[in-house]
Coordinates of C-alpha atoms in Angstrom, one line a residue:
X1 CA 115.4 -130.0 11.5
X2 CA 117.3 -131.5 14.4
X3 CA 119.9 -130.1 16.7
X4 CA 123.2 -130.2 14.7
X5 CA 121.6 -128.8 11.6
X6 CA 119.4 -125.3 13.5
X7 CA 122.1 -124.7 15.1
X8 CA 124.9 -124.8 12.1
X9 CA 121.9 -122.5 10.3
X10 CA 122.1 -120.3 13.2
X11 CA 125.9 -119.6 13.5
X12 CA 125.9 -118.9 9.8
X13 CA 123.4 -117.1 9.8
X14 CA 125.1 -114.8 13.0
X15 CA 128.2 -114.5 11.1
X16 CA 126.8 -113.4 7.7
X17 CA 125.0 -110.5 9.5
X18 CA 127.9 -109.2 11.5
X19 CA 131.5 -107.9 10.2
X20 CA 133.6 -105.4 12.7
X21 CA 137.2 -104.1 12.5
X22 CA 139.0 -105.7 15.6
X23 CA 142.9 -106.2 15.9
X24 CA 143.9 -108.4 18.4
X25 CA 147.2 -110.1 20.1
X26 CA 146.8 -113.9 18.4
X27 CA 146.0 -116.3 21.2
X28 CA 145.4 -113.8 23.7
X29 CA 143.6 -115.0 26.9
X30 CA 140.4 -113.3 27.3
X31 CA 139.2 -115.4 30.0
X32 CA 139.5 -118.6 31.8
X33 CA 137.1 -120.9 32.9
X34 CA 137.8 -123.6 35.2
X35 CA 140.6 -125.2 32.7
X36 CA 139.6 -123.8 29.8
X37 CA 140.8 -120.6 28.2
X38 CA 139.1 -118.7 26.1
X39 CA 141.2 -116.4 23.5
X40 CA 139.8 -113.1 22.2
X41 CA 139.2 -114.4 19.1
X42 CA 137.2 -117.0 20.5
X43 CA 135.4 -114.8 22.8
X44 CA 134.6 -112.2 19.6
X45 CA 132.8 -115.1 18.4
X46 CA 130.5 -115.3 21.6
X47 CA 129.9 -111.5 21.6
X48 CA 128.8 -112.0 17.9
X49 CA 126.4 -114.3 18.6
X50 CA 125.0 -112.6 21.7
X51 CA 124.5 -109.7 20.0
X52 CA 122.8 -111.3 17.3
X53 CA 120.3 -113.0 19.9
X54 CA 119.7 -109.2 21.4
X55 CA 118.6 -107.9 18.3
X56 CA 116.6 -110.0 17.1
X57 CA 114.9 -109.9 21.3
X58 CA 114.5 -106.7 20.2
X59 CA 112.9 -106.7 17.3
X60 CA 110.2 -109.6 18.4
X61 CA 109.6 -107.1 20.9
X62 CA 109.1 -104.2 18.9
X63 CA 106.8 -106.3 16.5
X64 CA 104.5 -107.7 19.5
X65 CA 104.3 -104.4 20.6
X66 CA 102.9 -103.0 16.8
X67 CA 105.5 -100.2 16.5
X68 CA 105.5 -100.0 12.4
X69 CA 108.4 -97.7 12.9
X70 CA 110.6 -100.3 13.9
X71 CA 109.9 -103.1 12.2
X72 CA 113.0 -102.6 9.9
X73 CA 116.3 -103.6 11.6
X74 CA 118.4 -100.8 9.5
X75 CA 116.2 -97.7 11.5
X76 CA 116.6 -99.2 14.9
X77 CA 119.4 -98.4 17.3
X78 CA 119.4 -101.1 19.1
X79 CA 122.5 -100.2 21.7
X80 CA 119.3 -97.6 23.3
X81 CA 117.0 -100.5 23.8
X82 CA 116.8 -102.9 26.3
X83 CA 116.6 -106.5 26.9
X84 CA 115.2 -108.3 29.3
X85 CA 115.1 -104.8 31.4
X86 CA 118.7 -104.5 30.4
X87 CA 120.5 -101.9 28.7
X88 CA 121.7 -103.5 25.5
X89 CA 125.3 -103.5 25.8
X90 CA 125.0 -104.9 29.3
X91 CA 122.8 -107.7 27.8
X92 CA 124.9 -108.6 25.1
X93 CA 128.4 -108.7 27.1
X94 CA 126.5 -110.8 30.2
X95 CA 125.3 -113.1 27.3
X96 CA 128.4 -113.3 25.5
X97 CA 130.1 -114.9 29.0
X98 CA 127.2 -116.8 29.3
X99 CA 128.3 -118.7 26.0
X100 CA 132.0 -118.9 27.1
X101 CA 130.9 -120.2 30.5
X102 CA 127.9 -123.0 28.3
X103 CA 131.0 -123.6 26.0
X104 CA 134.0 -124.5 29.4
X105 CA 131.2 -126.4 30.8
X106 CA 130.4 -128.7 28.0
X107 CA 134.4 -129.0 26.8
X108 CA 134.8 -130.0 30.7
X109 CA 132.4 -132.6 30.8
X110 CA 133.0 -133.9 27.0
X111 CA 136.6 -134.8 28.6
X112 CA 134.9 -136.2 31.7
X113 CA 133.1 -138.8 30.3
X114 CA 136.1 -139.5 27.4
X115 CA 134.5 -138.7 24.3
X116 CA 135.8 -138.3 21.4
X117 CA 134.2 -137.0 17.6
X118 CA 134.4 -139.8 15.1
X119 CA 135.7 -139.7 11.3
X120 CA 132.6 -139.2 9.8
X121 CA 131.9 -136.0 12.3
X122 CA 134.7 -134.3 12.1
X123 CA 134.4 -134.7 8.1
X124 CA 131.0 -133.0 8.3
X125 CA 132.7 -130.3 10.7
X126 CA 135.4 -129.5 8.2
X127 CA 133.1 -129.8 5.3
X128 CA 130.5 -127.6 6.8
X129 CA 133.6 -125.4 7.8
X130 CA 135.4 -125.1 5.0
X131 CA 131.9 -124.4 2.7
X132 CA 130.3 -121.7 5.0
X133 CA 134.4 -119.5 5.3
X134 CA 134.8 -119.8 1.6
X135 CA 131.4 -119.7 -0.3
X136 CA 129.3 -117.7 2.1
X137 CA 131.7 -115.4 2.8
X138 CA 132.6 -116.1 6.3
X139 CA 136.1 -115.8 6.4
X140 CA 135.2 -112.1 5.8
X141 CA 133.1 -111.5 8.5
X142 CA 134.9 -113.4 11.0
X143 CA 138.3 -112.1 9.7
X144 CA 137.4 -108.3 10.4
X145 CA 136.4 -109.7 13.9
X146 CA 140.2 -110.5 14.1
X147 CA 139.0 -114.2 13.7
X148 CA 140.7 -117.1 12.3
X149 CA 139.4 -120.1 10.6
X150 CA 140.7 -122.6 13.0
X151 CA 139.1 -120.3 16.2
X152 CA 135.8 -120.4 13.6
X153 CA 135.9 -124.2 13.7
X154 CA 136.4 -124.8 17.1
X155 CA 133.6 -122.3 18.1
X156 CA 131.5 -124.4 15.3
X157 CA 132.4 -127.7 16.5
X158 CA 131.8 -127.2 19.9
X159 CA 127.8 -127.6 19.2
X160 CA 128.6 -131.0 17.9
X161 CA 130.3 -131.7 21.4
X162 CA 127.6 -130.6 23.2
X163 CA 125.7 -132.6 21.2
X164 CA 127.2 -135.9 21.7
X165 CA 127.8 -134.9 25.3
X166 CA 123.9 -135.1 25.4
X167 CA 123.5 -138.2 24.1
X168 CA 125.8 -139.9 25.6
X169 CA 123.1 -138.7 28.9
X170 CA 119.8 -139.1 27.6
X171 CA 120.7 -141.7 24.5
X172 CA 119.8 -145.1 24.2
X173 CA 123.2 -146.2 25.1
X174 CA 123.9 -143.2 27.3
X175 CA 123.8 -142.6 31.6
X176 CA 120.6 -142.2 32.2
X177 CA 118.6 -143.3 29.3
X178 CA 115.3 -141.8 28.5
X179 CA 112.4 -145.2 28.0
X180 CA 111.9 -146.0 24.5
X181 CA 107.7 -145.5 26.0
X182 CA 108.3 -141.9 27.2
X183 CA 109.9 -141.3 23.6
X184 CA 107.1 -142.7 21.7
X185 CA 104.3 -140.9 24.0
X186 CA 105.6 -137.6 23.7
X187 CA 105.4 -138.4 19.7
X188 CA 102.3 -139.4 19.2
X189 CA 101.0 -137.2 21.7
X190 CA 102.9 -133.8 19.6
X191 CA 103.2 -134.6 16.3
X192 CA 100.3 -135.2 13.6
X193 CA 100.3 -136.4 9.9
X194 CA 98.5 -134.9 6.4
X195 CA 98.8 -135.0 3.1
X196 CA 98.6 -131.0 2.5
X197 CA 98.0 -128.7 -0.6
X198 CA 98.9 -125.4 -0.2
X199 CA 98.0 -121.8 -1.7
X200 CA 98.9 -118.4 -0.7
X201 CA 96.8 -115.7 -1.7
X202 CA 100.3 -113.5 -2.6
X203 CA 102.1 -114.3 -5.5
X204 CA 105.7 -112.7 -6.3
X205 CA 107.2 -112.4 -9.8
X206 CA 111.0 -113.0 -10.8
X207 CA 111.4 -109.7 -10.2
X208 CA 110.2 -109.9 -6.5
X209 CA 106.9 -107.5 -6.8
X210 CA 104.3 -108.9 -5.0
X211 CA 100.3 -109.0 -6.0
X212 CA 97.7 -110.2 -3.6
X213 CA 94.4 -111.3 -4.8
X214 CA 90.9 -109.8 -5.5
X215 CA 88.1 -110.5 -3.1
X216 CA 86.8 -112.6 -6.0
X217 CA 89.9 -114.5 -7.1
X218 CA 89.7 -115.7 -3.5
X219 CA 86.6 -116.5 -3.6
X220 CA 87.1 -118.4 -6.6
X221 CA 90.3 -120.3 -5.1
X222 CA 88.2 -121.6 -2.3
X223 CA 85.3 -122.8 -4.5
X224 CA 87.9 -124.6 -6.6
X225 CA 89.7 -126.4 -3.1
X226 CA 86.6 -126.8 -1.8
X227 CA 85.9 -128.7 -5.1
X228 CA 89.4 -130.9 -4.4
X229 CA 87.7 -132.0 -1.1
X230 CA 85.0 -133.6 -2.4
X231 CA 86.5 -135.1 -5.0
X232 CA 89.4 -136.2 -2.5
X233 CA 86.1 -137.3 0.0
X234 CA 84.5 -139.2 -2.7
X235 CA 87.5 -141.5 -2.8
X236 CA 90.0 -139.3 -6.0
X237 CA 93.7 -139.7 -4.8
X238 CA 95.5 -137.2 -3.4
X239 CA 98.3 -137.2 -6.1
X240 CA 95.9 -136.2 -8.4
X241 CA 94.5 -133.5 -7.4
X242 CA 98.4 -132.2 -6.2
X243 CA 99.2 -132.8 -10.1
X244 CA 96.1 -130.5 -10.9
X245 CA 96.9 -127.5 -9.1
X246 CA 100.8 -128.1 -9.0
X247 CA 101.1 -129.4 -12.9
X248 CA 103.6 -131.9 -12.2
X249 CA 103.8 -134.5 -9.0
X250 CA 106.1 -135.0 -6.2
X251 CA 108.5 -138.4 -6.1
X252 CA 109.3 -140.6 -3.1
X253 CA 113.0 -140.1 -1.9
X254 CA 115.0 -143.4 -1.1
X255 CA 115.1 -143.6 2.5
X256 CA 112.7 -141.3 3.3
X257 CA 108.9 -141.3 3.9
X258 CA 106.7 -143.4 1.9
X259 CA 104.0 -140.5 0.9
X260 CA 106.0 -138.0 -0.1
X261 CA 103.0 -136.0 0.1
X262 CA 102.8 -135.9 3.8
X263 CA 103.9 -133.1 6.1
X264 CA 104.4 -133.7 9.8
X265 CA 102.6 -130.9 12.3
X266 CA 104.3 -130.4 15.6
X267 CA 103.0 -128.9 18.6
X268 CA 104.5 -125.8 20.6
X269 CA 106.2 -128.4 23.1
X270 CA 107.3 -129.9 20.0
X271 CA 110.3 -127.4 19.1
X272 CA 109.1 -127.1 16.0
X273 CA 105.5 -125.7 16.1
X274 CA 102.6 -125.6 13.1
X275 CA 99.7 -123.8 13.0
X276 CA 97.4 -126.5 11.9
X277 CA 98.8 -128.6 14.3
X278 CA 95.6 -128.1 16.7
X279 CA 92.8 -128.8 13.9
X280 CA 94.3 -132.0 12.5
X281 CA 94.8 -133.5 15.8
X282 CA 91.5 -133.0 16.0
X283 CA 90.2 -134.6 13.0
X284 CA 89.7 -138.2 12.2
X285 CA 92.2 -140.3 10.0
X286 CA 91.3 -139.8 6.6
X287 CA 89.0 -136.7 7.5
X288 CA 89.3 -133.7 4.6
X289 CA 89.3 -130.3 5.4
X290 CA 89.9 -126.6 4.1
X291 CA 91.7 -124.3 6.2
X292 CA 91.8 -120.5 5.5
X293 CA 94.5 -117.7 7.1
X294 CA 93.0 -114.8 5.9
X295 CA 96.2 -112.8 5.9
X296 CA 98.4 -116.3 3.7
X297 CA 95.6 -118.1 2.1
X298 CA 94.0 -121.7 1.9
X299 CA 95.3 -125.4 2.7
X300 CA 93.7 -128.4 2.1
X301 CA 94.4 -131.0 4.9
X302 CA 93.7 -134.5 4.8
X303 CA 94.8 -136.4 8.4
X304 CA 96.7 -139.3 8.1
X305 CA 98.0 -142.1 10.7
X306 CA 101.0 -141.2 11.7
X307 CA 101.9 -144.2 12.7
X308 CA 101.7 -146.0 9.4
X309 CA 105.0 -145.0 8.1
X310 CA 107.9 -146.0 11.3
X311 CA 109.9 -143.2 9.0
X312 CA 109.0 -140.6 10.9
X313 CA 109.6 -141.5 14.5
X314 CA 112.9 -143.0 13.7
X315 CA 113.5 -139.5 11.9
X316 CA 111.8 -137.5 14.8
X317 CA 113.3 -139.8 17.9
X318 CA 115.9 -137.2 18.3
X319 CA 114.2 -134.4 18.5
X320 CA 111.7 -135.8 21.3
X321 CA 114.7 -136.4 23.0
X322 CA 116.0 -132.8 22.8
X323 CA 111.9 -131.5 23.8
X324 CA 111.8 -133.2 26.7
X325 CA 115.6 -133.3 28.2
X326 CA 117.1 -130.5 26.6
X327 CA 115.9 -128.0 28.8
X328 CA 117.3 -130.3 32.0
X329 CA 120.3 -130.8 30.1
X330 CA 121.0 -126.6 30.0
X331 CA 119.8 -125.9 33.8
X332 CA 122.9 -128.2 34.4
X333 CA 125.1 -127.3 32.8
X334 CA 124.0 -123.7 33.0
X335 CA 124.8 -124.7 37.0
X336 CA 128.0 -126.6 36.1
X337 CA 129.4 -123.4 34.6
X338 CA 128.5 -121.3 36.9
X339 CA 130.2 -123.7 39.5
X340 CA 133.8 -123.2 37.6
X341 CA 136.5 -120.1 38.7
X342 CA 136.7 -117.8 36.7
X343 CA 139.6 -115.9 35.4
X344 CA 138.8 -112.8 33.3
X345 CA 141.3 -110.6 31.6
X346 CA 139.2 -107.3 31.6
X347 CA 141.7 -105.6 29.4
X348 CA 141.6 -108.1 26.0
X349 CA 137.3 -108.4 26.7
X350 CA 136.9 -104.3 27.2
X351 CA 138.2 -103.9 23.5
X352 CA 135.7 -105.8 22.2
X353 CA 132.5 -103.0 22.2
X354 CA 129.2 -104.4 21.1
X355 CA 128.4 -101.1 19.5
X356 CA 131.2 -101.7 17.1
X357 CA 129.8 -104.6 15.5
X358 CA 128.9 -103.4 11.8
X359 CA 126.2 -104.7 10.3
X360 CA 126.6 -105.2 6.0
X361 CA 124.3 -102.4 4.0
X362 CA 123.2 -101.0 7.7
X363 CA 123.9 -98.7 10.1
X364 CA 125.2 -100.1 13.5

């Protein structure tokens, strides 16, 4: 998934989670940031997201640290935990400037350099827009927030300006290009090809109940994929032992990779880590082997050059480009914010109170 799309998953994802009764004056100046203002409604939509990144900082934390009793998000109050040694509140309000002050920075320099969104962008934008306000219910969540859908697509469409504002760096055709070599190391160096067969050791009916496996069902499972990899090792295709186990076989998309049977592994510098990554690096090209998570269940890997199919490093180019520059391209602009006067009007951001965020079917 590259940029664009994780980050369009994770502003929906933000607003469907958060709904709070807020009136405001329209258009009222919360802040300004070098020449960029920032209205309440706007900024409601920073202090949204913010306190969606706290809470879910807090609960990684709570489940690193094992504590059973807060593993469900409804029986934690998280406005008495702390981020980051922060009180919560605190956290979320600092954060929620924080995004104003990324969002000024990258408007400022979007300008700068003279870009402009095409046609087919700012179709996607108001496709996007117009699907996530009326079918998933956004233009609920937003609207309690005192939110409008024009403020919802600017906040939206910003991320596509920051995005082009990026390339137009680090691009092929951009400032400071990054080599076409570096690009292609970092690939082959993070990502790895298989064909893979999966099978978890849960299953789940229509009706969502779950049932896990006897010992000897498992046992049984990893007899029969042990039994795939030697047929597979002995020279049987691939497809037809997917067929076997899945009943009917998967189809080639146009445009897309050859073997539609193929996943590609990344690494942890990837930005999009798996957790076979490690063991079919490791293994030669055309090597078979069975894998077991005792707590999921098996998959059958079978390593493939990754390099045979250009499909996937003209599909991944972008991504290496965000792994290896995207961390430079926030320390600056992180700096170029920072850099800009600021004008906050304390009285439009002190009515916006983190703690009155209210979360559907929860408690806040």
């Amino acid at each position: 998934m590259n940029l664009i799309k994780k980050v369009a998953v994770g502003l929906m994802a933000a607003a469907l989670m958060v709904s709070a009764a807020a009136c405001h004056p329209k258009d009222e100046t919360a802040m300004t940031i070098g020449n960029v203002k920032i209205t309440s409604a706007f900024y409601m939509c920073a202090l949204m997201q913010a306190d969606g990144e706290g809470r879910s900082k807090v609960d990684e934390a709570n489940s690193s640290a094992g504590d059973s009793a807060e593993t469900s998000s409804s029986a934690v109050d998280y406005y008495s935990q702390k981020v980051d040694d922060t009180d919560f509140t605190a956290w979320v309000k600092n954060r929620a400037e924080e995004i104003c002050k990324e969002y000024a920075a990258y408007e400022t320099r979007f300008e700068e350099a003279g870009l402009t969104l095409d046609e087919e962008t700012q179709t996607m934008i108001d496709t996007y827009c117009d699907m996530y306000w009326n079918q998933y219910g956004l233009s609920l969540s937003y609207g309690d927030n005192g939110v409008g859908f024009e403020t919802y697509k600017k906040y939206f469409s910003s991320q596509y300006k920051a995005d082009k504002y990026f390339m137009s760096i680090y691009g092929p055709e951009g400032t400071n290009p990054v080599p076409e070599e570096e690009i292609k190391t970092f690939f082959l160096e993070n990502y790895a090809a298989a064909q893979t067969l999966t099978k978890s050791y849960t299953t789940a009916d229509s009706s969502g109940n779950s049932t896990t496996m006897t010992d000897e069902e498992k046992t049984a499972l990893k007899e029969k994929f042990e039994g795939y990899a030697q047929r597979l090792r002995e020279g049987e295709s691939f497809e037809t032992i997917y067929v076997e186990q899945n009943s009917s076989p998967l189809t080639a998309t146009e445009g897309g990779a050859k073997d539609p049977y193929i996943s590609i592994l990344g690494s942890e510098d990837s930005g999009s880590s798996s957790d076979h990554f490690a063991e079919v690096k490791g293994m030669a090209v055309g090597e078979v082997k069975v894998l077991e998570d005792e707590s999921s269940g098996l998959t059958l890997l079978v390593c493939k050059n990754i390099e045979d199919d250009v499909y996937y490093y003209e599909n991944l180019k972008d991504q290496v480009l965000y792994s290896l520059k995207m961390e430079e391209m926030k320390q600056s602009i992180t700096e170029f914010g920072n850099s800009l006067s600021l004008d906050k009007n304390n009285f439009a951001i002190d009515r916006f109170k983190p703690n009155k965020i209210k979360y559907p079917n929860a408690a806040a």
